Amino acid sequence: MAPILKSKEECAKIRETGRIIAAILAELRSAVRPGITTAELDHLAAEALKRFGAKSGSLGYHGYPASICTSVNEEVVHGIPGPRVLQEGDIITLDLAASYQGWYADSAVTVPVGSVSAEAKRLLKVTEDALYRGIAAAQAGNRLHDISRAIQHHIEAAGYSLIREYGGHGIGRSMHEDPDVLNYVEPAYPNMRLRPGLVIAIEPMVLLGSEATRELDDGWTVVTADGRYAAHFEHTVAITDGNAEILTLGA
């Protein structure tokens, strides 16, 4: 299926959703501390979504049981909130997709729990920097591989690995639309030219050690095979006539 280009009015509607997501992630980030459970963070997200009149994109998606994904330490993506208690030195990814008045946006951030190691701090900085390098490459006239290449070069130059099974995606009326946005260059993969009106979620998922992962028995949580930390940052962006516009920023 060909990617669906959005009008400026439709991008504005996605931006409304993105601002709600940004506000909720800011609330959750402030709530992260040693002693809180991931279930408590999910409850805060559910209450905030209700307050904003928005709906979780993950709750009920193929049976997913929570409003957000909470991935701790070695968990890369799709961690299910539950009784896990956050400890000093942990890192946690808060991943929130939501819809408002029928339009979706998606964003994620990995945050420290209390004081974390220098190694963890560097992982978070490099991953977030990779996201913004990918966004900088998301310009009309460039191609999808330019985004992938910018992310891959930055991550591998830092000595880290990228998960291969998951990546970014188009977004709009549905949470996942064409095209897929890989975080590494796959020469055989379609390399479409970027055009104004394309809205995509860019989301590097970076591993401190090996790129090998496995899925837990819950059918959702993806963890690093070597048990080392992983980080994940994401924004929804619109391709414009100039620089890409980040739609998941606060007001």
PDB file of C-alpha atoms in Angstrom:
ATOM      1  CA  MET A   1       0.000   0.000   0.000  1.00  0.00           C
ATOM      2  CA  ALA A   2       1.310   3.464  -0.892  1.00  0.00           C
ATOM      3  CA  PRO A   3       1.946   5.872   2.006  1.00  0.00           C
ATOM      4  CA  ILE A   4      -0.928   8.257   2.703  1.00  0.00           C
ATOM      5  CA  LEU A   5       0.110  11.898   2.458  1.00  0.00           C
ATOM      6  CA  LYS A   6      -1.587  14.289   4.869  1.00  0.00           C
ATOM      7  CA  SER A   7      -2.794  17.818   4.241  1.00  0.00           C
ATOM      8  CA  LYS A   8      -1.633  20.686   6.439  1.00  0.00           C
ATOM      9  CA  GLU A   9      -5.008  20.521   8.216  1.00  0.00           C
ATOM     10  CA  GLU A  10      -4.583  16.814   8.876  1.00  0.00           C
ATOM     11  CA  CYS A  11      -1.028  17.339  10.139  1.00  0.00           C
ATOM     12  CA  ALA A  12      -2.434  19.947  12.530  1.00  0.00           C
ATOM     13  CA  LYS A  13      -4.836  17.327  13.918  1.00  0.00           C
ATOM     14  CA  ILE A  14      -1.984  14.870  14.432  1.00  0.00           C
ATOM     15  CA  ARG A  15      -0.080  17.685  16.160  1.00  0.00           C
ATOM     16  CA  GLU A  16      -2.971  18.058  18.628  1.00  0.00           C
ATOM     17  CA  THR A  17      -2.638  14.389  19.506  1.00  0.00           C
ATOM     18  CA  GLY A  18       1.122  14.781  19.722  1.00  0.00           C
ATOM     19  CA  ARG A  19       0.829  17.616  22.222  1.00  0.00           C
ATOM     20  CA  ILE A  20      -1.395  15.471  24.420  1.00  0.00           C
ATOM     21  CA  ILE A  21       1.164  12.669  24.284  1.00  0.00           C
ATOM     22  CA  ALA A  22       3.978  15.075  25.124  1.00  0.00           C
ATOM     23  CA  ALA A  23       2.065  16.390  28.136  1.00  0.00           C
ATOM     24  CA  ILE A  24       1.344  12.876  29.421  1.00  0.00           C
ATOM     25  CA  LEU A  25       4.935  11.709  28.942  1.00  0.00           C
ATOM     26  CA  ALA A  26       6.095  14.768  30.879  1.00  0.00           C
ATOM     27  CA  GLU A  27       3.764  13.772  33.736  1.00  0.00           C
ATOM     28  CA  LEU A  28       5.019  10.200  33.683  1.00  0.00           C
ATOM     29  CA  ARG A  29       8.630  11.265  33.544  1.00  0.00           C
ATOM     30  CA  SER A  30       8.113  13.373  36.657  1.00  0.00           C
ATOM     31  CA  ALA A  31       6.547  10.379  38.407  1.00  0.00           C
ATOM     32  CA  VAL A  32       9.463   8.013  37.707  1.00  0.00           C
ATOM     33  CA  ARG A  33      11.351   7.336  40.931  1.00  0.00           C
ATOM     34  CA  PRO A  34      12.708   4.399  42.913  1.00  0.00           C
ATOM     35  CA  GLY A  35       9.831   2.524  44.557  1.00  0.00           C
ATOM     36  CA  ILE A  36       7.091   3.190  41.984  1.00  0.00           C
ATOM     37  CA  THR A  37       5.716   0.242  40.023  1.00  0.00           C
ATOM     38  CA  THR A  38       5.226   0.129  36.286  1.00  0.00           C
ATOM     39  CA  ALA A  39       1.526  -0.584  36.928  1.00  0.00           C
ATOM     40  CA  GLU A  40       1.258   2.705  38.809  1.00  0.00           C
ATOM     41  CA  LEU A  41       2.774   4.516  35.822  1.00  0.00           C
ATOM     42  CA  ASP A  42       0.240   2.833  33.543  1.00  0.00           C
ATOM     43  CA  HIS A  43      -2.587   3.948  35.844  1.00  0.00           C
ATOM     44  CA  LEU A  44      -1.321   7.537  35.697  1.00  0.00           C
ATOM     45  CA  ALA A  45      -1.230   7.330  31.901  1.00  0.00           C
ATOM     46  CA  ALA A  46      -4.766   5.926  31.721  1.00  0.00           C
ATOM     47  CA  GLU A  47      -6.099   8.703  33.953  1.00  0.00           C
ATOM     48  CA  ALA A  48      -4.299  11.369  31.924  1.00  0.00           C
ATOM     49  CA  LEU A  49      -5.622  10.001  28.631  1.00  0.00           C
ATOM     50  CA  LYS A  50      -9.136  10.120  30.059  1.00  0.00           C
ATOM     51  CA  ARG A  51      -8.600  13.696  31.227  1.00  0.00           C
ATOM     52  CA  PHE A  52      -7.493  14.777  27.753  1.00  0.00           C
ATOM     53  CA  GLY A  53     -10.278  12.876  26.006  1.00  0.00           C
ATOM     54  CA  ALA A  54      -7.738  10.715  24.154  1.00  0.00           C
ATOM     55  CA  LYS A  55      -7.477   6.951  23.710  1.00  0.00           C
ATOM     56  CA  SER A  56      -4.484   4.676  24.122  1.00  0.00           C
ATOM     57  CA  GLY A  57      -3.231   3.193  20.888  1.00  0.00           C
ATOM     58  CA  SER A  58      -1.808   0.141  22.635  1.00  0.00           C
ATOM     59  CA  LEU A  59      -4.661  -0.897  24.940  1.00  0.00           C
ATOM     60  CA  GLY A  60      -6.396  -3.793  23.214  1.00  0.00           C
ATOM     61  CA  TYR A  61      -4.057  -3.704  20.206  1.00  0.00           C
ATOM     62  CA  HIS A  62      -3.783  -7.398  19.285  1.00  0.00           C
ATOM     63  CA  GLY A  63      -4.712  -8.056  22.906  1.00  0.00           C
ATOM     64  CA  TYR A  64      -2.099  -5.804  24.545  1.00  0.00           C
ATOM     65  CA  PRO A  65      -3.364  -5.251  28.112  1.00  0.00           C
ATOM     66  CA  ALA A  66      -2.141  -1.756  29.081  1.00  0.00           C
ATOM     67  CA  SER A  67      -2.300   1.915  28.100  1.00  0.00           C
ATOM     68  CA  ILE A  68       1.467   2.331  27.738  1.00  0.00           C
ATOM     69  CA  CYS A  69       4.548   0.198  27.233  1.00  0.00           C
ATOM     70  CA  THR A  70       7.065   0.264  30.093  1.00  0.00           C
ATOM     71  CA  SER A  71      10.383  -1.350  29.193  1.00  0.00           C
ATOM     72  CA  VAL A  72      12.922  -1.550  32.022  1.00  0.00           C
ATOM     73  CA  ASN A  73      16.680  -2.063  31.662  1.00  0.00           C
ATOM     74  CA  GLU A  74      17.184  -5.074  29.356  1.00  0.00           C
ATOM     75  CA  GLU A  75      13.626  -4.789  28.021  1.00  0.00           C
ATOM     76  CA  VAL A  76      13.857  -3.184  24.582  1.00  0.00           C
ATOM     77  CA  VAL A  77      10.211  -2.652  23.602  1.00  0.00           C
ATOM     78  CA  HIS A  78       6.632  -3.657  24.463  1.00  0.00           C
ATOM     79  CA  GLY A  79       7.211  -4.196  28.176  1.00  0.00           C
ATOM     80  CA  ILE A  80       3.886  -4.773  29.936  1.00  0.00           C
ATOM     81  CA  PRO A  81       3.223  -2.688  33.084  1.00  0.00           C
ATOM     82  CA  GLY A  82       2.793  -4.750  36.237  1.00  0.00           C
ATOM     83  CA  PRO A  83       4.094  -5.186  39.784  1.00  0.00           C
ATOM     84  CA  ARG A  84       7.739  -4.537  38.916  1.00  0.00           C
ATOM     85  CA  VAL A  85       9.185  -1.969  41.318  1.00  0.00           C
ATOM     86  CA  LEU A  86      11.674   0.490  39.855  1.00  0.00           C
ATOM     87  CA  GLN A  87      15.051   0.545  41.573  1.00  0.00           C
ATOM     88  CA  GLU A  88      17.755   3.187  41.841  1.00  0.00           C
ATOM     89  CA  GLY A  89      19.995   2.862  38.787  1.00  0.00           C
ATOM     90  CA  ASP A  90      17.339   1.411  36.480  1.00  0.00           C
ATOM     91  CA  ILE A  91      16.336   2.981  33.188  1.00  0.00           C
ATOM     92  CA  ILE A  92      12.784   2.818  31.854  1.00  0.00           C
ATOM     93  CA  THR A  93      11.288   3.481  28.440  1.00  0.00           C
ATOM     94  CA  LEU A  94       7.854   5.108  28.457  1.00  0.00           C
ATOM     95  CA  ASP A  95       6.243   4.472  25.068  1.00  0.00           C
ATOM     96  CA  LEU A  96       2.854   6.056  24.406  1.00  0.00           C
ATOM     97  CA  ALA A  97       0.767   5.923  21.249  1.00  0.00           C
ATOM     98  CA  ALA A  98      -2.630   7.623  21.398  1.00  0.00           C
ATOM     99  CA  SER A  99      -5.474   8.864  19.252  1.00  0.00           C
ATOM    100  CA  TYR A 100      -7.485  12.051  19.615  1.00  0.00           C
ATOM    101  CA  GLN A 101     -10.498  12.731  17.435  1.00  0.00           C
ATOM    102  CA  GLY A 102      -9.444   9.888  15.162  1.00  0.00           C
ATOM    103  CA  TRP A 103      -5.791  10.861  14.611  1.00  0.00           C
ATOM    104  CA  TYR A 104      -2.797   8.962  16.022  1.00  0.00           C
ATOM    105  CA  ALA A 105       0.650  10.023  17.174  1.00  0.00           C
ATOM    106  CA  ASP A 106       3.412   8.050  18.891  1.00  0.00           C
ATOM    107  CA  SER A 107       6.357   8.983  21.099  1.00  0.00           C
ATOM    108  CA  ALA A 108       8.791   7.337  23.500  1.00  0.00           C
ATOM    109  CA  VAL A 109      11.496   8.397  25.920  1.00  0.00           C
ATOM    110  CA  THR A 110      13.939   6.453  28.079  1.00  0.00           C
ATOM    111  CA  VAL A 111      14.571   8.018  31.470  1.00  0.00           C
ATOM    112  CA  PRO A 112      16.862   7.282  34.414  1.00  0.00           C
ATOM    113  CA  VAL A 113      15.496   6.082  37.726  1.00  0.00           C
ATOM    114  CA  GLY A 114      17.323   8.103  40.348  1.00  0.00           C
ATOM    115  CA  SER A 115      21.092   8.136  39.849  1.00  0.00           C
ATOM    116  CA  VAL A 116      22.340   5.870  37.030  1.00  0.00           C
ATOM    117  CA  SER A 117      25.765   4.785  35.826  1.00  0.00           C
ATOM    118  CA  ALA A 118      27.858   6.778  33.372  1.00  0.00           C
ATOM    119  CA  GLU A 119      27.394   3.906  30.924  1.00  0.00           C
ATOM    120  CA  ALA A 120      23.608   4.219  31.117  1.00  0.00           C
ATOM    121  CA  LYS A 121      23.745   8.013  30.766  1.00  0.00           C
ATOM    122  CA  ARG A 122      25.836   7.693  27.615  1.00  0.00           C
ATOM    123  CA  LEU A 123      23.455   5.109  26.133  1.00  0.00           C
ATOM    124  CA  LEU A 124      20.510   7.469  26.651  1.00  0.00           C
ATOM    125  CA  LYS A 125      22.333  10.463  25.178  1.00  0.00           C
ATOM    126  CA  VAL A 126      23.585   8.600  22.112  1.00  0.00           C
ATOM    127  CA  THR A 127      20.141   7.117  21.431  1.00  0.00           C
ATOM    128  CA  GLU A 128      18.375  10.463  21.738  1.00  0.00           C
ATOM    129  CA  ASP A 129      21.017  12.114  19.554  1.00  0.00           C
ATOM    130  CA  ALA A 130      20.458   9.380  16.939  1.00  0.00           C
ATOM    131  CA  LEU A 131      16.746  10.195  16.905  1.00  0.00           C
ATOM    132  CA  TYR A 132      17.458  13.844  16.134  1.00  0.00           C
ATOM    133  CA  ARG A 133      19.969  12.922  13.448  1.00  0.00           C
ATOM    134  CA  GLY A 134      17.272  10.810  11.829  1.00  0.00           C
ATOM    135  CA  ILE A 135      14.818  13.708  12.069  1.00  0.00           C
ATOM    136  CA  ALA A 136      17.372  16.071  10.495  1.00  0.00           C
ATOM    137  CA  ALA A 137      17.628  13.695   7.511  1.00  0.00           C
ATOM    138  CA  ALA A 138      13.835  13.581   7.110  1.00  0.00           C
ATOM    139  CA  GLN A 139      13.617  16.275   4.451  1.00  0.00           C
ATOM    140  CA  ALA A 140      11.637  16.402   1.234  1.00  0.00           C
ATOM    141  CA  GLY A 141      13.787  15.153  -1.637  1.00  0.00           C
ATOM    142  CA  ASN A 142      15.788  12.818   0.591  1.00  0.00           C
ATOM    143  CA  ARG A 143      14.955   9.140   0.793  1.00  0.00           C
ATOM    144  CA  LEU A 144      13.999   6.739   3.553  1.00  0.00           C
ATOM    145  CA  HIS A 145      17.502   5.275   3.585  1.00  0.00           C
ATOM    146  CA  ASP A 146      18.895   8.709   4.450  1.00  0.00           C
ATOM    147  CA  ILE A 147      17.016   8.552   7.763  1.00  0.00           C
ATOM    148  CA  SER A 148      18.154   4.975   8.364  1.00  0.00           C
ATOM    149  CA  ARG A 149      21.772   5.790   7.484  1.00  0.00           C
ATOM    150  CA  ALA A 150      21.932   8.814   9.804  1.00  0.00           C
ATOM    151  CA  ILE A 151      20.707   6.732  12.734  1.00  0.00           C
ATOM    152  CA  GLN A 152      22.844   3.673  11.979  1.00  0.00           C
ATOM    153  CA  HIS A 153      26.078   5.619  11.519  1.00  0.00           C
ATOM    154  CA  HIS A 154      25.678   7.471  14.805  1.00  0.00           C
ATOM    155  CA  ILE A 155      24.808   4.362  16.815  1.00  0.00           C
ATOM    156  CA  GLU A 156      27.485   2.115  15.385  1.00  0.00           C
ATOM    157  CA  ALA A 157      30.142   4.826  15.695  1.00  0.00           C
ATOM    158  CA  ALA A 158      29.335   4.881  19.415  1.00  0.00           C
ATOM    159  CA  GLY A 159      29.894   1.119  19.639  1.00  0.00           C
ATOM    160  CA  TYR A 160      26.253   0.154  20.160  1.00  0.00           C
ATOM    161  CA  SER A 161      23.872  -2.171  18.305  1.00  0.00           C
ATOM    162  CA  LEU A 162      20.443  -1.651  16.742  1.00  0.00           C
ATOM    163  CA  ILE A 163      17.509  -3.998  17.038  1.00  0.00           C
ATOM    164  CA  ARG A 164      16.647  -5.320  13.574  1.00  0.00           C
ATOM    165  CA  GLU A 165      13.148  -6.695  14.086  1.00  0.00           C
ATOM    166  CA  TYR A 166      11.439  -3.396  14.939  1.00  0.00           C
ATOM    167  CA  GLY A 167      11.560   0.171  13.684  1.00  0.00           C
ATOM    168  CA  GLY A 168       9.572   3.263  12.826  1.00  0.00           C
ATOM    169  CA  HIS A 169       6.438   3.527  10.714  1.00  0.00           C
ATOM    170  CA  GLY A 170       3.944   5.751   9.012  1.00  0.00           C
ATOM    171  CA  ILE A 171       1.112   7.032  11.193  1.00  0.00           C
ATOM    172  CA  GLY A 172      -2.124   8.993  10.891  1.00  0.00           C
ATOM    173  CA  ARG A 173      -5.622   7.539  10.830  1.00  0.00           C
ATOM    174  CA  SER A 174      -4.043   4.262  11.963  1.00  0.00           C
ATOM    175  CA  MET A 175      -1.274   3.696  14.487  1.00  0.00           C
ATOM    176  CA  HIS A 176       0.810   1.821  11.911  1.00  0.00           C
ATOM    177  CA  GLU A 177       0.788   2.839   8.256  1.00  0.00           C
ATOM    178  CA  ASP A 178       3.253   2.539   5.383  1.00  0.00           C
ATOM    179  CA  PRO A 179       6.149   3.013   5.125  1.00  0.00           C
ATOM    180  CA  ASP A 180       8.301   1.109   7.602  1.00  0.00           C
ATOM    181  CA  VAL A 181      11.201   3.312   8.741  1.00  0.00           C
ATOM    182  CA  LEU A 182      14.222   1.140   9.449  1.00  0.00           C
ATOM    183  CA  ASN A 183      16.986   2.224  11.810  1.00  0.00           C
ATOM    184  CA  TYR A 184      19.627   0.659   9.562  1.00  0.00           C
ATOM    185  CA  VAL A 185      20.171   0.559   5.812  1.00  0.00           C
ATOM    186  CA  GLU A 186      18.837  -2.546   4.123  1.00  0.00           C
ATOM    187  CA  PRO A 187      19.725  -2.189   0.409  1.00  0.00           C
ATOM    188  CA  ALA A 188      16.909  -4.494  -0.693  1.00  0.00           C
ATOM    189  CA  TYR A 189      14.322  -2.482   1.216  1.00  0.00           C
ATOM    190  CA  PRO A 190      12.137   0.091  -0.638  1.00  0.00           C
ATOM    191  CA  ASN A 191      13.846   3.477  -0.643  1.00  0.00           C
ATOM    192  CA  MET A 192      11.020   5.890  -1.374  1.00  0.00           C
ATOM    193  CA  ARG A 193      11.607   9.603  -1.826  1.00  0.00           C
ATOM    194  CA  LEU A 194      10.287  11.718   1.039  1.00  0.00           C
ATOM    195  CA  ARG A 195       7.473  14.098   0.100  1.00  0.00           C
ATOM    196  CA  PRO A 196       5.695  16.873   2.019  1.00  0.00           C
ATOM    197  CA  GLY A 197       2.679  15.481   3.859  1.00  0.00           C
ATOM    198  CA  LEU A 198       4.302  12.180   4.797  1.00  0.00           C
ATOM    199  CA  VAL A 199       3.951  11.610   8.560  1.00  0.00           C
ATOM    200  CA  ILE A 200       6.217   9.016  10.174  1.00  0.00           C
ATOM    201  CA  ALA A 201       7.311   7.861  13.597  1.00  0.00           C
ATOM    202  CA  ILE A 202      11.117   7.683  13.851  1.00  0.00           C
ATOM    203  CA  GLU A 203      12.301   5.532  16.741  1.00  0.00           C
ATOM    204  CA  PRO A 204      15.832   4.210  17.230  1.00  0.00           C
ATOM    205  CA  MET A 205      15.988   1.255  19.628  1.00  0.00           C
ATOM    206  CA  VAL A 206      19.567   0.844  20.770  1.00  0.00           C
ATOM    207  CA  LEU A 207      21.317  -1.979  22.600  1.00  0.00           C
ATOM    208  CA  LEU A 208      24.359  -1.587  24.805  1.00  0.00           C
ATOM    209  CA  GLY A 209      25.660  -5.007  23.764  1.00  0.00           C
ATOM    210  CA  SER A 210      24.763  -7.564  21.103  1.00  0.00           C
ATOM    211  CA  GLU A 211      21.881  -6.971  18.656  1.00  0.00           C
ATOM    212  CA  ALA A 212      20.421 -10.383  19.578  1.00  0.00           C
ATOM    213  CA  THR A 213      17.028 -10.277  21.318  1.00  0.00           C
ATOM    214  CA  ARG A 214      14.314 -12.669  22.432  1.00  0.00           C
ATOM    215  CA  GLU A 215      10.628 -12.382  23.227  1.00  0.00           C
ATOM    216  CA  LEU A 216       9.362 -13.326  26.678  1.00  0.00           C
ATOM    217  CA  ASP A 217       6.575 -15.821  27.294  1.00  0.00           C
ATOM    218  CA  ASP A 218       4.060 -12.972  27.657  1.00  0.00           C
ATOM    219  CA  GLY A 219       4.167 -12.708  23.862  1.00  0.00           C
ATOM    220  CA  TRP A 220       5.066  -9.011  23.945  1.00  0.00           C
ATOM    221  CA  THR A 221       8.169  -8.035  25.902  1.00  0.00           C
ATOM    222  CA  VAL A 222      11.365  -8.030  23.812  1.00  0.00           C
ATOM    223  CA  VAL A 223      14.582  -8.250  25.832  1.00  0.00           C
ATOM    224  CA  THR A 224      18.278  -8.194  25.004  1.00  0.00           C
ATOM    225  CA  ALA A 225      19.687 -11.705  24.781  1.00  0.00           C
ATOM    226  CA  ASP A 226      22.757 -10.710  26.799  1.00  0.00           C
ATOM    227  CA  GLY A 227      20.778  -8.939  29.539  1.00  0.00           C
ATOM    228  CA  ARG A 228      22.432  -5.565  28.939  1.00  0.00           C
ATOM    229  CA  TYR A 229      20.552  -2.264  28.876  1.00  0.00           C
ATOM    230  CA  ALA A 230      18.572  -0.927  25.906  1.00  0.00           C
ATOM    231  CA  ALA A 231      17.184   2.546  25.158  1.00  0.00           C
ATOM    232  CA  HIS A 232      14.405   3.825  22.894  1.00  0.00           C
ATOM    233  CA  PHE A 233      13.481   7.357  21.823  1.00  0.00           C
ATOM    234  CA  GLU A 234      10.696   8.275  19.393  1.00  0.00           C
ATOM    235  CA  HIS A 235       8.946  11.249  17.817  1.00  0.00           C
ATOM    236  CA  THR A 236       6.200  11.563  15.238  1.00  0.00           C
ATOM    237  CA  VAL A 237       7.300  13.950  12.482  1.00  0.00           C
ATOM    238  CA  ALA A 238       5.802  15.482   9.348  1.00  0.00           C
ATOM    239  CA  ILE A 239       7.819  15.975   6.175  1.00  0.00           C
ATOM    240  CA  THR A 240       7.461  19.607   5.014  1.00  0.00           C
ATOM    241  CA  ASP A 241       8.986  21.843   2.349  1.00  0.00           C
ATOM    242  CA  GLY A 242      11.783  22.577   4.830  1.00  0.00           C
ATOM    243  CA  ASN A 243      12.917  20.824   7.985  1.00  0.00           C
ATOM    244  CA  ALA A 244      10.767  18.020   9.357  1.00  0.00           C
ATOM    245  CA  GLU A 245       8.259  19.211  11.938  1.00  0.00           C
ATOM    246  CA  ILE A 246       8.162  17.278  15.192  1.00  0.00           C
ATOM    247  CA  LEU A 247       4.492  16.740  16.027  1.00  0.00           C
ATOM    248  CA  THR A 248       4.981  15.201  19.488  1.00  0.00           C
ATOM    249  CA  LEU A 249       6.365  18.246  21.292  1.00  0.00           C
ATOM    250  CA  GLY A 250       4.710  20.058  24.159  1.00  0.00           C
ATOM    251  CA  ALA A 251       2.644  23.168  23.531  1.00  0.00           C
TER     252      ALA A 251
END
